[in-house]
Short mmCIF file of C-alpha atoms in Angstrom, two decimals:
data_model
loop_
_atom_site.label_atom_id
_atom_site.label_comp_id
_atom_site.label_asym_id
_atom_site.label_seq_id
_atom_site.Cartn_x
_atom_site.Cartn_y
_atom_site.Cartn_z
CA UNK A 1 -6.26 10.46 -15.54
CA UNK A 2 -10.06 9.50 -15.98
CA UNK A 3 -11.94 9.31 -13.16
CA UNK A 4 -15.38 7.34 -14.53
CA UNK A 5 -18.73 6.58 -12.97
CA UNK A 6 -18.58 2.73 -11.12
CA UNK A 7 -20.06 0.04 -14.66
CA UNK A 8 -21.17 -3.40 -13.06
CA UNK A 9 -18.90 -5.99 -14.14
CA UNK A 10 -18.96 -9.53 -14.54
CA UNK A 11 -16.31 -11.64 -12.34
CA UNK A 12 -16.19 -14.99 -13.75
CA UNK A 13 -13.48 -16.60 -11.57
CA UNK A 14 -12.88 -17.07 -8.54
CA UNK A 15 -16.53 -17.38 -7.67
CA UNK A 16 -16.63 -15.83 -4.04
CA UNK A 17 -15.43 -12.48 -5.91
CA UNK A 18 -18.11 -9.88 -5.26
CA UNK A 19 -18.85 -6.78 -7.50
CA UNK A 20 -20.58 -3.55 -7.51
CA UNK A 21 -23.99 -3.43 -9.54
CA UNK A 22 -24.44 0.10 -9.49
CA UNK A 23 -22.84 3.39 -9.11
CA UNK A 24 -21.41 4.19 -5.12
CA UNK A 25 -17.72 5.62 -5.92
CA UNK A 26 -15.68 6.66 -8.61
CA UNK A 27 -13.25 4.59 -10.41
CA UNK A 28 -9.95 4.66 -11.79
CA UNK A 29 -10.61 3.50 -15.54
CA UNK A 30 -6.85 5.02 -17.41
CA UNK A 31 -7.04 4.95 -21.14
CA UNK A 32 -6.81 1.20 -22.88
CA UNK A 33 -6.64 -0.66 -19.76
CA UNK A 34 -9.85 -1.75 -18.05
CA UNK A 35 -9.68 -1.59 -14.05
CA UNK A 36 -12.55 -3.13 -12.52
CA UNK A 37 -13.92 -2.55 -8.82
CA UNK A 38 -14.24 -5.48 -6.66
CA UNK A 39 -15.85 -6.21 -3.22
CA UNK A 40 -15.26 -9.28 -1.27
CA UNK A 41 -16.50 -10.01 2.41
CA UNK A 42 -13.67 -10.36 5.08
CA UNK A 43 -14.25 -11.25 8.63
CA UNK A 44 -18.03 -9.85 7.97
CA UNK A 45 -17.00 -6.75 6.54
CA UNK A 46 -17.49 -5.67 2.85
CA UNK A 47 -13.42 -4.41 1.75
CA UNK A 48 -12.85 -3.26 -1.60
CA UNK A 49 -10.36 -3.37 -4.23
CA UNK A 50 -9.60 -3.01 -7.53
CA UNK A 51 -8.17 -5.77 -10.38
CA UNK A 52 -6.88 -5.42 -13.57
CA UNK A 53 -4.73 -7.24 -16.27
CA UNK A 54 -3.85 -11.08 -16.62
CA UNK A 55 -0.80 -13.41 -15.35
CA UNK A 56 1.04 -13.76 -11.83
CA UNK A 57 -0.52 -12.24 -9.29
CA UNK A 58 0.64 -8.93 -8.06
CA UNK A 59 -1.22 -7.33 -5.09
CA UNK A 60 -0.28 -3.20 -4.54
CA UNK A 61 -0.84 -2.39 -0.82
CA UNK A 62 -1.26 1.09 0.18
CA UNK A 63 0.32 3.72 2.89
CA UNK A 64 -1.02 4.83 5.96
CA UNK A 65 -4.12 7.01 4.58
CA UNK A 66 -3.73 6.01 0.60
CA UNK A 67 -5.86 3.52 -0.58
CA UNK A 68 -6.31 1.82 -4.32
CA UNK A 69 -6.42 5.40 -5.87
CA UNK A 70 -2.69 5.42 -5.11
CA UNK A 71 -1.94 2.98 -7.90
CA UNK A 72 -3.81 4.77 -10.56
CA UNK A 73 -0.72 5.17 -12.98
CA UNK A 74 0.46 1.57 -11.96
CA UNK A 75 -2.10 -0.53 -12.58
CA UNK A 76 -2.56 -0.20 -16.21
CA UNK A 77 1.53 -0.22 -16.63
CA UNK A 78 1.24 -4.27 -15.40
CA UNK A 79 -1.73 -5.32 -16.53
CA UNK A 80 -0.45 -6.46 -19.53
CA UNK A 81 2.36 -8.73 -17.01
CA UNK A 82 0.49 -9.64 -14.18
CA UNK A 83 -3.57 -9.98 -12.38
CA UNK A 84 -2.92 -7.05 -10.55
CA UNK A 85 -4.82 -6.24 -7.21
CA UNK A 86 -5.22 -3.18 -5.19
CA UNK A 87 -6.94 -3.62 -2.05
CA UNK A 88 -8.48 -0.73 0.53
CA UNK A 89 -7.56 -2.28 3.59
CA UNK A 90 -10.31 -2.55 6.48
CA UNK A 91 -10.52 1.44 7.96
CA UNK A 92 -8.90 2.65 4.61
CA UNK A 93 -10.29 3.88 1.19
CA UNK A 94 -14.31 2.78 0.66
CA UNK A 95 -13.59 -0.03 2.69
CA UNK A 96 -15.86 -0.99 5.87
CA UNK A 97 -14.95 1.30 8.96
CA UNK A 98 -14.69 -0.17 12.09
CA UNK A 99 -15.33 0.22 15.73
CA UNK A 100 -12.31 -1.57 17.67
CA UNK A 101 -10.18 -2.70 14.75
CA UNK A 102 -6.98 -3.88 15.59
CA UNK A 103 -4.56 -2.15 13.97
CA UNK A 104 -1.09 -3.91 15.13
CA UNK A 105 1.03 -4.18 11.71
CA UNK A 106 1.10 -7.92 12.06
CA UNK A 107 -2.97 -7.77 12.50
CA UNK A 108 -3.36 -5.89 9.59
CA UNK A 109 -0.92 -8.35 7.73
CA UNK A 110 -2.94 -11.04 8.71
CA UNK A 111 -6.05 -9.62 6.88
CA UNK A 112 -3.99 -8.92 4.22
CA UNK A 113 -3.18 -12.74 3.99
CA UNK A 114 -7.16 -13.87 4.27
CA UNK A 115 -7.73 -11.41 1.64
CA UNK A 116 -5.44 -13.10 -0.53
CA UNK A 117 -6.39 -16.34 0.26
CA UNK A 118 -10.01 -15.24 -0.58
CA UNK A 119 -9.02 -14.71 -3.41
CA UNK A 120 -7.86 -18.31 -3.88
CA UNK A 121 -4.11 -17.39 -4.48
CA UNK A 122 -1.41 -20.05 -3.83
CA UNK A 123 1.24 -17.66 -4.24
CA UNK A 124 1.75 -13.92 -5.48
CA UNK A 125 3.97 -10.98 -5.32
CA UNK A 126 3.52 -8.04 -2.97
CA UNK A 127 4.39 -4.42 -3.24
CA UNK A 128 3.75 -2.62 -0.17
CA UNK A 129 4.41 1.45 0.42
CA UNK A 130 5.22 3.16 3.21
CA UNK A 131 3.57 1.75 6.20
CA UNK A 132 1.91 -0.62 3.81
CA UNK A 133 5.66 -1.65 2.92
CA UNK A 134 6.30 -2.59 6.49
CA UNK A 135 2.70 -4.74 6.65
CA UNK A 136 4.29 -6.36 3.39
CA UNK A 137 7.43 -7.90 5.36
CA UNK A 138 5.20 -8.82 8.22
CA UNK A 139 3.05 -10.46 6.01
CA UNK A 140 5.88 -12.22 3.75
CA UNK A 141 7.44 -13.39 7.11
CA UNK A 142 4.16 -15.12 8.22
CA UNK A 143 3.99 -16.39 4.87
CA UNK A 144 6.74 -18.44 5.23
CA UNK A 145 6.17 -19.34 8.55
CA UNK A 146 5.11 -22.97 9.13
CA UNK A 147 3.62 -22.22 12.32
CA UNK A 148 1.02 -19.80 10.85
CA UNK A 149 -2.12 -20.71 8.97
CA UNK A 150 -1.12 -19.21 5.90
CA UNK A 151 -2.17 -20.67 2.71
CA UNK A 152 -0.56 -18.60 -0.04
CA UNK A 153 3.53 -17.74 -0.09
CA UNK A 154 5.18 -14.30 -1.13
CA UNK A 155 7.48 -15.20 -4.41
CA UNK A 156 8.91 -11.55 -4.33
CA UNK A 157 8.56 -8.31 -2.68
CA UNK A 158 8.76 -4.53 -3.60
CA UNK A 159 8.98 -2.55 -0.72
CA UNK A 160 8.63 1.21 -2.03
CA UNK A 161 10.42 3.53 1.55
CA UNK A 162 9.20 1.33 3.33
CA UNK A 163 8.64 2.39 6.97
CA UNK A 164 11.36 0.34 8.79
CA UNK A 165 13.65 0.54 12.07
CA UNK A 166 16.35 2.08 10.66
CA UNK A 167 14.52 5.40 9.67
CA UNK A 168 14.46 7.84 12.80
CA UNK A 169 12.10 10.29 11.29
CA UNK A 170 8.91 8.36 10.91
CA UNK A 171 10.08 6.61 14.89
CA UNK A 172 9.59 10.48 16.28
CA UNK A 173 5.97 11.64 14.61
CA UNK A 174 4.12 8.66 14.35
CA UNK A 175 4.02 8.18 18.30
CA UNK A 176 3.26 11.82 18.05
CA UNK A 177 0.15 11.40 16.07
CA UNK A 178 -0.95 8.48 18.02
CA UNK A 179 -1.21 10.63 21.63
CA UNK A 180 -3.67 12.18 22.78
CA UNK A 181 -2.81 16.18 22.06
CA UNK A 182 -1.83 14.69 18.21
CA UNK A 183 -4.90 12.28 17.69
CA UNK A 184 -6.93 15.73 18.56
CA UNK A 185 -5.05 17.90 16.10
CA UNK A 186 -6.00 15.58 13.48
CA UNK A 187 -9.57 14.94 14.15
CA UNK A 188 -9.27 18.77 14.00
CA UNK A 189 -7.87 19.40 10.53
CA UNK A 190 -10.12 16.33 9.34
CA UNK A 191 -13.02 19.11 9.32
CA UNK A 192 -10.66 20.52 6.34
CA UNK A 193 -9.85 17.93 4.39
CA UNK A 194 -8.68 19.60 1.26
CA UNK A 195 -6.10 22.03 3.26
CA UNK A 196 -4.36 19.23 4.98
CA UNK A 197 -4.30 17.05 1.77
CA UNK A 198 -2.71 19.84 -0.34
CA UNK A 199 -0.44 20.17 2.86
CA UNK A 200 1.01 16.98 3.15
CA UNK A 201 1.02 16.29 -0.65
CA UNK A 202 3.46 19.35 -0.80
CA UNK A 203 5.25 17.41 1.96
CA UNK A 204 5.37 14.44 0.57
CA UNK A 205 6.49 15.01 -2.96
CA UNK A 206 10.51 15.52 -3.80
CA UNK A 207 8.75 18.56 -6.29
CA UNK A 208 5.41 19.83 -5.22
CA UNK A 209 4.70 21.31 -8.92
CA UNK A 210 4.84 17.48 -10.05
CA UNK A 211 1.21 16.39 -7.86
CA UNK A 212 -1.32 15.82 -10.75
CA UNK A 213 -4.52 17.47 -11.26
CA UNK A 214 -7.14 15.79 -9.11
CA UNK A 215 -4.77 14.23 -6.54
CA UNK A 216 -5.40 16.24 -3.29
CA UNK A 217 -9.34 15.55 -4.59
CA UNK A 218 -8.84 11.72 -4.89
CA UNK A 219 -7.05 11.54 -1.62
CA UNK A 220 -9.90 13.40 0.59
CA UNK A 221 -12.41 11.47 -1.26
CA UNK A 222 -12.49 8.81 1.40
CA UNK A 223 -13.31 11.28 4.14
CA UNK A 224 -16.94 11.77 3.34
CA UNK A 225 -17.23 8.07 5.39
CA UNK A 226 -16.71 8.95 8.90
CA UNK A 227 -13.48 7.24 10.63
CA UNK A 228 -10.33 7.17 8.06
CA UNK A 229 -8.27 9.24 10.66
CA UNK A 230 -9.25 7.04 13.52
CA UNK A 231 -7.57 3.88 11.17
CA UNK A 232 -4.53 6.25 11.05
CA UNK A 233 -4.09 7.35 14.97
CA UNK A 234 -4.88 4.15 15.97
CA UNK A 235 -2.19 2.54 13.78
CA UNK A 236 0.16 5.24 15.19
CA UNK A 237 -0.33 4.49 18.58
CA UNK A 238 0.89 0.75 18.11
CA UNK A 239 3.93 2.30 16.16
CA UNK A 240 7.04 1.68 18.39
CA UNK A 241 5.88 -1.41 19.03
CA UNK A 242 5.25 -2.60 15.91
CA UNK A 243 8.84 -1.13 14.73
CA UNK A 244 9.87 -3.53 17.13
CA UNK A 245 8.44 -6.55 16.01
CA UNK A 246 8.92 -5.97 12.74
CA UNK A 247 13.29 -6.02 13.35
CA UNK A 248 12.37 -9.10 14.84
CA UNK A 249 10.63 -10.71 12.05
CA UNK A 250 13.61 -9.21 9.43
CA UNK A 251 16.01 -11.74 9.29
CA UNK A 252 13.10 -14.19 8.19
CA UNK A 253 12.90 -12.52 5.19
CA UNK A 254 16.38 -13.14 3.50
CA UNK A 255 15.58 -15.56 0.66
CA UNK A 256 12.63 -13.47 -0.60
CA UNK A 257 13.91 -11.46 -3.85
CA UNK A 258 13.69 -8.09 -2.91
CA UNK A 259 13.05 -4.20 -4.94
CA UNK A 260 13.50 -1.04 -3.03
CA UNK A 261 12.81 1.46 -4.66
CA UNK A 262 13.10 5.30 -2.39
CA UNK A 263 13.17 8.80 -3.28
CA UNK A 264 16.27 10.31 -2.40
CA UNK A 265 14.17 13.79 -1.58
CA UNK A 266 11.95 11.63 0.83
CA UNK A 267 11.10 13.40 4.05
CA UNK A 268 8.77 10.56 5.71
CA UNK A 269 11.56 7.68 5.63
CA UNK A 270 15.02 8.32 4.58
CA UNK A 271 16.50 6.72 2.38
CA UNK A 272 19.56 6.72 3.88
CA UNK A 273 17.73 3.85 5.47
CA UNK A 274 17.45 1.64 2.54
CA UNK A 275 21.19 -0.09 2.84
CA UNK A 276 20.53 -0.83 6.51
CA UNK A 277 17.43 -2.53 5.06
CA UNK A 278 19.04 -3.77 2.61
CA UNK A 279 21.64 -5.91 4.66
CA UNK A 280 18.56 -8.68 5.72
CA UNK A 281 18.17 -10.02 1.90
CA UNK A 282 20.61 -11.99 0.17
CA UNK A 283 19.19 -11.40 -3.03
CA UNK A 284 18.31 -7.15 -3.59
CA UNK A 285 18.22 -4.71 -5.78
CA UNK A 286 17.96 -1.00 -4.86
CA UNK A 287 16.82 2.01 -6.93
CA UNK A 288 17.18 5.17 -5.67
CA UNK A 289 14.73 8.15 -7.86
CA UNK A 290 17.14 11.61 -7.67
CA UNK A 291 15.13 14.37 -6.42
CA UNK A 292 12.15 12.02 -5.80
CA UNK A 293 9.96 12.71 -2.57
CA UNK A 294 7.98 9.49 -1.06
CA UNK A 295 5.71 8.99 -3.58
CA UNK A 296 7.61 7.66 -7.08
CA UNK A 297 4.83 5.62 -7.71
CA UNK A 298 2.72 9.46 -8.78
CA UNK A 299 6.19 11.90 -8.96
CA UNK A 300 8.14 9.54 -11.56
CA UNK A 301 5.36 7.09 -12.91
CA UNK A 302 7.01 6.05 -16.08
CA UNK A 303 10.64 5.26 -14.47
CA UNK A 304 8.88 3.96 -11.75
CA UNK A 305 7.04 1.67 -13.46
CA UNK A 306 9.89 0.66 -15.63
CA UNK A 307 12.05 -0.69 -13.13
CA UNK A 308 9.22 -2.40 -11.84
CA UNK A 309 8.19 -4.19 -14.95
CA UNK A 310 11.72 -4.89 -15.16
CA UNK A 311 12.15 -6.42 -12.27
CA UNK A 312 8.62 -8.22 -12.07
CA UNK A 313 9.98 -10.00 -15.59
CA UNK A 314 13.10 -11.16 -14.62
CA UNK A 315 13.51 -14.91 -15.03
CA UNK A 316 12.82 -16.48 -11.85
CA UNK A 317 14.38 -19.87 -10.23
CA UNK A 318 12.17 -22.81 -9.69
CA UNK A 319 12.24 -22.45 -6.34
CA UNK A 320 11.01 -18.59 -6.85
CA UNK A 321 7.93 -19.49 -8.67
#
């Protein structure tokens, strides 16, 4: 990994692209494949992501407190199959903070949708992670929805343990996080940001010798703007009812060609969870990593990305395009 200063860039198309001119945060920039940072304005605020490669469009949509840097070994795997985008969602990353955001799941899905169609897409597929896996269904379902205002469709999703109803873990700790004794415990260990990184990292990963240099630094990077955790309690607090919606919206979703992909080592959602999941799409694959933790994007990069590309270059119907 290569962690670079920020180079201005020129953004020919689409024309309401925004970039950065000079050097604010670091970039991503892995050997032979040129990742470029983008800013666009969204409902007045200034969100960034990053964009790399040429073809379909492919956006990557981070967990709870990830942001782009979480695709660092993905992005230049697809660039050579698809435009690939990794957004830092409002509250996340080196995107705008801000006061009274609402973080319901299908709120933030909705954003994720302008974003999109900012980025004058008429279609595209989405791989969402973790909580960002659950924004990705909401999202696909309002894509298809004729009664939302939706300009661009899903073609296919890859939902990497995706936080769902069917996985009792993340249903117990999340509403934890969200009250008020747990919202205080982590504006607490926010004062230590490298300690709780390293801690859940360890967590998080099937093999805690497998986290690569500079991860627990790339992760806390984000913390030196004021407000990240408030993104995260406030999304917990909306958590069982967003769980709820979200079975709702499930059965929506059944014509979509689906990837899971899980660790079967994953503590955060089980992936014992993944064929209850898996029962709502008619067409799905599954891929379970052996002794794989919640992150195979970072623990297992080149499988990962494997049955990704796979996947991403199957031969699609008409209908699919």
């Amino acid at each position: 990994m290569v962690i670079e200063p920020v180079q201005e860039v020129a953004v020919i198309e689409p024309a309401h692209e925004v970039t950065v001119a000079t050097a604010r945060f670091p970039v991503i920039s892995p050997a032979g494949r040129d990742v470029q940072e983008c800013w666009i304005d969204l409902d007045g605020s200034r969100m960034r992501y990053l964009r790399a490669g040429s073809g379909p469009a492919l956006i990557l949509l981070h967990g709870l407190l990830g942001y782009s840097f979480s695709w660092r070994y993905t992005m230049p795997a697809l660039a050579p199959y698809a435009t690939v985008y990794a957004p830092d969602m409002l509250g996340a990353g080196f995107s705008d903070r801000l006061a009274n955001l609402d973080c319901h799941m299908r709120s933030i899905a909705q954003r994720l949708l302008r974003f999109v169609e900012r980025l004058g897409l008429s279609s595209f597929d989405l791989l969402g992670t973790s909580h960002g896996g659950a924004v990705a269904m909401m999202a696909a379902a309002k894509s298809l929805d004729a009664n939302e205002s939706a300009t661009a469709r899903v073609r296919r999703l890859i939902l990497v343990a995706p936080v769902n109803p069917y996985s009792a873990h993340g249903q117990r700790l999340a509403p934890l996080f969200g009250s008020r004794i747990g919202s205080a415990f982590l504006r607490l260990v926010a004062t230590r940001t490298t300690l709780w990184h390293r801690y859940a990292l360890q967590r998080l990963y099937g093999n805690p010798d497998r986290i690569p240099r500079g991860t627990v630094e790339g992760y806390a990077a984000p913390l030196a703007i004021p407000g990240l955790f408030e993104y995260g309690i406030n999304i917990a607090r909306n958590w069982t009812q967003d769980l709820q919606e979200l079975e709702m919206i499930l059965p929506k979703l059944g014509s979509i060609p689906t990837l899971l992909l899980w660790g079967s080592r994953d503590p955060a959602v089980y992936a014992a969870s993944a064929a209850f999941l898996a029962r709502h799409f008619s067409n799905v694959q599954l891929k379970v990593f052996p002794g794989i933790g919640h992150l195979p994007y970072e623990e297992c990069p080149e499988e990962f990305n494997r049955v990704l590309i796979e996947f991403l270059t199957q031969k699609t119907s008409p209908a699919e395009r």
